[in-house]
PDB file of C-alpha atoms in Angstrom:
ATOM      1  CA  MET A   1    -104.177 -62.087-161.905  1.00  0.00           C
ATOM      2  CA  SER A   2    -105.991 -60.335-158.999  1.00  0.00           C
ATOM      3  CA  THR A   3    -103.955 -60.297-155.904  1.00  0.00           C
ATOM      4  CA  GLY A   4    -106.744 -58.709-153.656  1.00  0.00           C
ATOM      5  CA  SER A   5    -108.088 -61.276-151.658  1.00  0.00           C
ATOM      6  CA  ASN A   6    -105.309 -63.960-151.972  1.00  0.00           C
ATOM      7  CA  ILE A   7    -103.918 -65.151-148.677  1.00  0.00           C
ATOM      8  CA  VAL A   8    -100.464 -64.887-149.745  1.00  0.00           C
ATOM      9  CA  ALA A   9    -101.131 -61.245-150.918  1.00  0.00           C
ATOM     10  CA  GLU A  10    -102.202 -60.613-147.372  1.00  0.00           C
ATOM     11  CA  TRP A  11     -99.266 -61.990-145.836  1.00  0.00           C
ATOM     12  CA  LEU A  12     -96.737 -60.241-147.831  1.00  0.00           C
ATOM     13  CA  ARG A  13     -98.673 -57.066-147.120  1.00  0.00           C
ATOM     14  CA  SER A  14     -98.244 -57.815-143.551  1.00  0.00           C
ATOM     15  CA  LEU A  15     -94.551 -57.803-144.144  1.00  0.00           C
ATOM     16  CA  GLN A  16     -94.762 -54.682-145.995  1.00  0.00           C
ATOM     17  CA  LEU A  17     -93.542 -56.619-149.170  1.00  0.00           C
ATOM     18  CA  GLY A  18     -97.122 -56.354-151.023  1.00  0.00           C
ATOM     19  CA  ARG A  19     -95.278 -55.315-154.148  1.00  0.00           C
ATOM     20  CA  TYR A  20     -94.046 -59.145-154.709  1.00  0.00           C
ATOM     21  CA  ALA A  21     -97.556 -60.638-154.586  1.00  0.00           C
ATOM     22  CA  GLU A  22     -98.098 -60.885-158.267  1.00  0.00           C
ATOM     23  CA  SER A  23     -94.885 -62.667-158.890  1.00  0.00           C
ATOM     24  CA  PHE A  24     -95.299 -65.025-156.096  1.00  0.00           C
ATOM     25  CA  LEU A  25     -98.708 -65.907-157.745  1.00  0.00           C
ATOM     26  CA  ASP A  26     -97.350 -65.956-161.339  1.00  0.00           C
ATOM     27  CA  ASN A  27     -94.689 -68.379-159.912  1.00  0.00           C
ATOM     28  CA  GLY A  28     -97.345 -70.610-158.439  1.00  0.00           C
ATOM     29  CA  TYR A  29     -96.806 -69.754-154.561  1.00  0.00           C
ATOM     30  CA  ASP A  30    -100.525 -69.112-154.058  1.00  0.00           C
ATOM     31  CA  ASP A  31    -101.237 -70.576-150.756  1.00  0.00           C
ATOM     32  CA  LEU A  32     -99.309 -70.441-147.295  1.00  0.00           C
ATOM     33  CA  GLU A  33     -98.681 -74.299-147.272  1.00  0.00           C
ATOM     34  CA  ILE A  34     -96.573 -73.908-150.668  1.00  0.00           C
ATOM     35  CA  CYS A  35     -95.040 -70.619-148.976  1.00  0.00           C
ATOM     36  CA  LYS A  36     -93.457 -72.568-146.210  1.00  0.00           C
ATOM     37  CA  GLN A  37     -91.188 -74.355-148.474  1.00  0.00           C
ATOM     38  CA  VAL A  38     -89.745 -71.145-149.974  1.00  0.00           C
ATOM     39  CA  GLY A  39     -86.058 -70.683-149.806  1.00  0.00           C
ATOM     40  CA  ASP A  40     -83.312 -68.987-151.827  1.00  0.00           C
ATOM     41  CA  PRO A  41     -83.988 -70.539-155.193  1.00  0.00           C
ATOM     42  CA  ASP A  42     -87.661 -69.551-155.120  1.00  0.00           C
ATOM     43  CA  LEU A  43     -86.776 -66.142-154.192  1.00  0.00           C
ATOM     44  CA  ASP A  44     -84.343 -65.982-157.222  1.00  0.00           C
ATOM     45  CA  ALA A  45     -87.242 -67.259-159.458  1.00  0.00           C
ATOM     46  CA  ILE A  46     -89.901 -64.795-157.925  1.00  0.00           C
ATOM     47  CA  GLY A  47     -87.129 -61.707-158.209  1.00  0.00           C
ATOM     48  CA  VAL A  48     -86.800 -60.791-154.652  1.00  0.00           C
ATOM     49  CA  PHE A  49     -83.032 -59.653-154.877  1.00  0.00           C
ATOM     50  CA  GLU A  50     -83.020 -56.852-152.063  1.00  0.00           C
ATOM     51  CA  PRO A  51     -81.209 -58.453-149.088  1.00  0.00           C
ATOM     52  CA  SER A  52     -83.346 -57.197-146.547  1.00  0.00           C
ATOM     53  CA  HIS A  53     -86.440 -58.256-148.370  1.00  0.00           C
ATOM     54  CA  ARG A  54     -85.082 -61.760-148.543  1.00  0.00           C
ATOM     55  CA  SER A  55     -84.318 -62.105-144.805  1.00  0.00           C
ATOM     56  CA  ARG A  56     -87.527 -60.519-143.850  1.00  0.00           C
ATOM     57  CA  LEU A  57     -89.310 -63.262-146.035  1.00  0.00           C
ATOM     58  CA  LEU A  58     -87.053 -66.264-144.809  1.00  0.00           C
ATOM     59  CA  HIS A  59     -87.598 -65.273-141.432  1.00  0.00           C
ATOM     60  CA  SER A  60     -91.428 -65.235-141.810  1.00  0.00           C
ATOM     61  CA  VAL A  61     -91.426 -68.483-143.837  1.00  0.00           C
ATOM     62  CA  ARG A  62     -89.594 -70.011-140.543  1.00  0.00           C
ATOM     63  CA  ALA A  63     -92.264 -68.512-138.633  1.00  0.00           C
ATOM     64  CA  LEU A  64     -95.045 -70.016-140.687  1.00  0.00           C
ATOM     65  CA  ARG A  65     -93.378 -73.676-140.518  1.00  0.00           C
ATOM     66  CA  GLU A  66     -92.867 -73.438-136.841  1.00  0.00           C
ATOM     67  CA  GLU A  67     -96.362 -72.117-135.997  1.00  0.00           C
ATOM     68  CA  GLY A  68     -97.839 -74.470-138.517  1.00  0.00           C
ATOM     69  CA  ALA A  69     -99.814 -71.128-139.322  1.00  0.00           C
ATOM     70  CA  ALA A  70    -102.756 -71.535-141.475  1.00  0.00           C
ATOM     71  CA  SER A  71    -103.481 -67.763-141.255  1.00  0.00           C
ATOM     72  CA  VAL A  72    -101.727 -64.585-141.054  1.00  0.00           C
TER      73      VAL A  72
ATOM     74  CA  ALA B   1    -110.878 -72.473-160.804  1.00  0.00           C
ATOM     75  CA  ASN B   2    -113.062 -74.953-162.159  1.00  0.00           C
ATOM     76  CA  PRO B   3    -111.427 -76.146-165.550  1.00  0.00           C
ATOM     77  CA  LEU B   4    -114.468 -77.060-167.059  1.00  0.00           C
ATOM     78  CA  ALA B   5    -116.391 -73.593-166.293  1.00  0.00           C
ATOM     79  CA  PRO B   6    -117.782 -72.101-169.585  1.00  0.00           C
ATOM     80  CA  ASP B   7    -114.986 -69.316-169.363  1.00  0.00           C
ATOM     81  CA  ALA B   8    -112.074 -71.428-168.346  1.00  0.00           C
ATOM     82  CA  PRO B   9    -109.265 -71.260-171.172  1.00  0.00           C
ATOM     83  CA  ASP B  10    -109.241 -74.356-173.543  1.00  0.00           C
ATOM     84  CA  MET B  11    -106.278 -76.001-172.233  1.00  0.00           C
ATOM     85  CA  THR B  12    -106.168 -78.628-175.065  1.00  0.00           C
ATOM     86  CA  GLN B  13    -105.751 -75.826-177.678  1.00  0.00           C
ATOM     87  CA  PHE B  14    -102.051 -75.368-177.530  1.00  0.00           C
ATOM     88  CA  ALA B  15    -100.163 -76.115-180.929  1.00  0.00           C
ATOM     89  CA  SER B  16     -96.624 -77.036-179.241  1.00  0.00           C
ATOM     90  CA  VAL B  17     -95.356 -77.977-175.608  1.00  0.00           C
ATOM     91  CA  GLY B  18     -93.203 -74.566-175.789  1.00  0.00           C
ATOM     92  CA  GLU B  19     -96.454 -72.568-176.546  1.00  0.00           C
ATOM     93  CA  TRP B  20     -98.108 -74.212-173.568  1.00  0.00           C
ATOM     94  CA  LEU B  21     -95.351 -73.393-171.209  1.00  0.00           C
ATOM     95  CA  GLN B  22     -95.147 -69.912-172.429  1.00  0.00           C
ATOM     96  CA  SER B  23     -98.751 -69.333-171.678  1.00  0.00           C
ATOM     97  CA  LEU B  24     -98.021 -70.308-167.915  1.00  0.00           C
ATOM     98  CA  LYS B  25     -94.815 -68.071-167.990  1.00  0.00           C
ATOM     99  CA  MET B  26     -93.024 -71.282-167.552  1.00  0.00           C
ATOM    100  CA  GLY B  27     -91.093 -70.839-170.962  1.00  0.00           C
ATOM    101  CA  ARG B  28     -87.669 -71.351-169.393  1.00  0.00           C
ATOM    102  CA  TYR B  29     -88.177 -75.144-168.916  1.00  0.00           C
ATOM    103  CA  ALA B  30     -89.105 -75.560-172.786  1.00  0.00           C
ATOM    104  CA  GLU B  31     -85.567 -76.870-173.290  1.00  0.00           C
ATOM    105  CA  GLY B  32     -85.605 -79.196-170.429  1.00  0.00           C
ATOM    106  CA  PHE B  33     -88.994 -80.818-171.745  1.00  0.00           C
ATOM    107  CA  GLU B  34     -87.531 -81.084-175.266  1.00  0.00           C
ATOM    108  CA  ARG B  35     -84.458 -82.793-173.738  1.00  0.00           C
ATOM    109  CA  GLY B  36     -86.632 -84.984-171.617  1.00  0.00           C
ATOM    110  CA  GLY B  37     -88.634 -86.093-174.629  1.00  0.00           C
ATOM    111  CA  ILE B  38     -91.917 -84.319-173.608  1.00  0.00           C
ATOM    112  CA  THR B  39     -92.557 -82.966-177.257  1.00  0.00           C
ATOM    113  CA  THR B  40     -96.265 -83.484-177.532  1.00  0.00           C
ATOM    114  CA  MET B  41     -99.284 -82.424-175.505  1.00  0.00           C
ATOM    115  CA  ASP B  42    -100.224 -86.014-175.417  1.00  0.00           C
ATOM    116  CA  ALA B  43     -97.016 -86.654-173.369  1.00  0.00           C
ATOM    117  CA  VAL B  44     -97.685 -83.557-171.309  1.00  0.00           C
ATOM    118  CA  VAL B  45    -101.143 -84.799-170.102  1.00  0.00           C
ATOM    119  CA  GLN B  46     -99.406 -87.866-168.889  1.00  0.00           C
ATOM    120  CA  LEU B  47     -96.739 -86.057-166.579  1.00  0.00           C
ATOM    121  CA  THR B  48     -96.072 -86.720-162.967  1.00  0.00           C
ATOM    122  CA  VAL B  49     -94.662 -84.446-160.419  1.00  0.00           C
ATOM    123  CA  LYS B  50     -91.677 -86.847-160.046  1.00  0.00           C
ATOM    124  CA  GLU B  51     -91.177 -86.428-163.723  1.00  0.00           C
ATOM    125  CA  LEU B  52     -91.099 -82.772-163.520  1.00  0.00           C
ATOM    126  CA  THR B  53     -88.073 -82.988-161.265  1.00  0.00           C
ATOM    127  CA  ALA B  54     -86.144 -84.834-163.827  1.00  0.00           C
ATOM    128  CA  LEU B  55     -87.041 -82.178-166.569  1.00  0.00           C
ATOM    129  CA  GLY B  56     -85.462 -79.492-164.365  1.00  0.00           C
ATOM    130  CA  VAL B  57     -88.497 -78.124-162.635  1.00  0.00           C
ATOM    131  CA  THR B  58     -87.374 -78.375-158.986  1.00  0.00           C
ATOM    132  CA  LEU B  59     -89.309 -75.301-157.567  1.00  0.00           C
ATOM    133  CA  VAL B  60     -92.295 -76.389-155.774  1.00  0.00           C
ATOM    134  CA  GLY B  61     -94.393 -73.260-156.942  1.00  0.00           C
ATOM    135  CA  HIS B  62     -93.488 -74.074-160.586  1.00  0.00           C
ATOM    136  CA  GLN B  63     -94.450 -77.825-160.016  1.00  0.00           C
ATOM    137  CA  LYS B  64     -97.687 -76.694-158.552  1.00  0.00           C
ATOM    138  CA  LYS B  65     -98.379 -74.306-161.553  1.00  0.00           C
ATOM    139  CA  ILE B  66     -97.348 -76.903-164.143  1.00  0.00           C
ATOM    140  CA  MET B  67     -99.295 -79.912-162.465  1.00  0.00           C
ATOM    141  CA  ASN B  68    -102.568 -77.624-162.236  1.00  0.00           C
ATOM    142  CA  SER B  69    -102.569 -77.003-165.735  1.00  0.00           C
ATOM    143  CA  VAL B  70    -101.950 -80.714-166.643  1.00  0.00           C
ATOM    144  CA  GLN B  71    -104.751 -81.622-164.435  1.00  0.00           C
ATOM    145  CA  ALA B  72    -107.176 -79.049-165.986  1.00  0.00           C
ATOM    146  CA  MET B  73    -106.143 -80.488-169.344  1.00  0.00           C
ATOM    147  CA  ARG B  74    -107.055 -84.073-168.211  1.00  0.00           C
ATOM    148  CA  ALA B  75    -110.447 -82.835-166.925  1.00  0.00           C
ATOM    149  CA  GLN B  76    -111.093 -81.049-170.087  1.00  0.00           C
ATOM    150  CA  ILE B  77    -110.153 -84.082-172.262  1.00  0.00           C
ATOM    151  CA  SER B  78    -112.108 -86.417-170.280  1.00  0.00           C
ATOM    152  CA  ALA B  79    -115.186 -83.966-170.443  1.00  0.00           C
ATOM    153  CA  ASN B  80    -114.780 -83.812-174.239  1.00  0.00           C
ATOM    154  CA  LEU B  81    -114.670 -87.286-174.669  1.00  0.00           C
ATOM    155  CA  SER B  82    -118.038 -87.951-172.645  1.00  0.00           C
ATOM    156  CA  GLU B  83    -119.769 -85.199-174.937  1.00  0.00           C
TER     157      GLU B  83
END
């Protein structure tokens, strides 16, 4: 699957976590609405195990929810 | 993606539920589907999100992926019927 123009890939790149883009998309996390629901079980399935990456992602997920952001 | 586009994969071709789940990279749920009685593709096309949770699919991304495929199959089946 191409991750080039996907909004989730863009969001992950903005967090310097672009390496996980393909796995996010493979697991069905392909828009920001669905990424707002990401928690620990989702990260386990996606394969984000590095604690600093997890906390960076969960922090950004919280920001997405609070801002109701539709774009990065 | 348009499920009826000429180059879209034929979702109605899968021989088994396990094979279909594998194609979605969701093979980990094969056992749960089996246990829940979803053993034929006819049963698969009638699935709802609510049932997915009971089958052990609790992650929203996985629910979305599976339901997208179910909906694509439904679209292809009704297109085939009207041919």
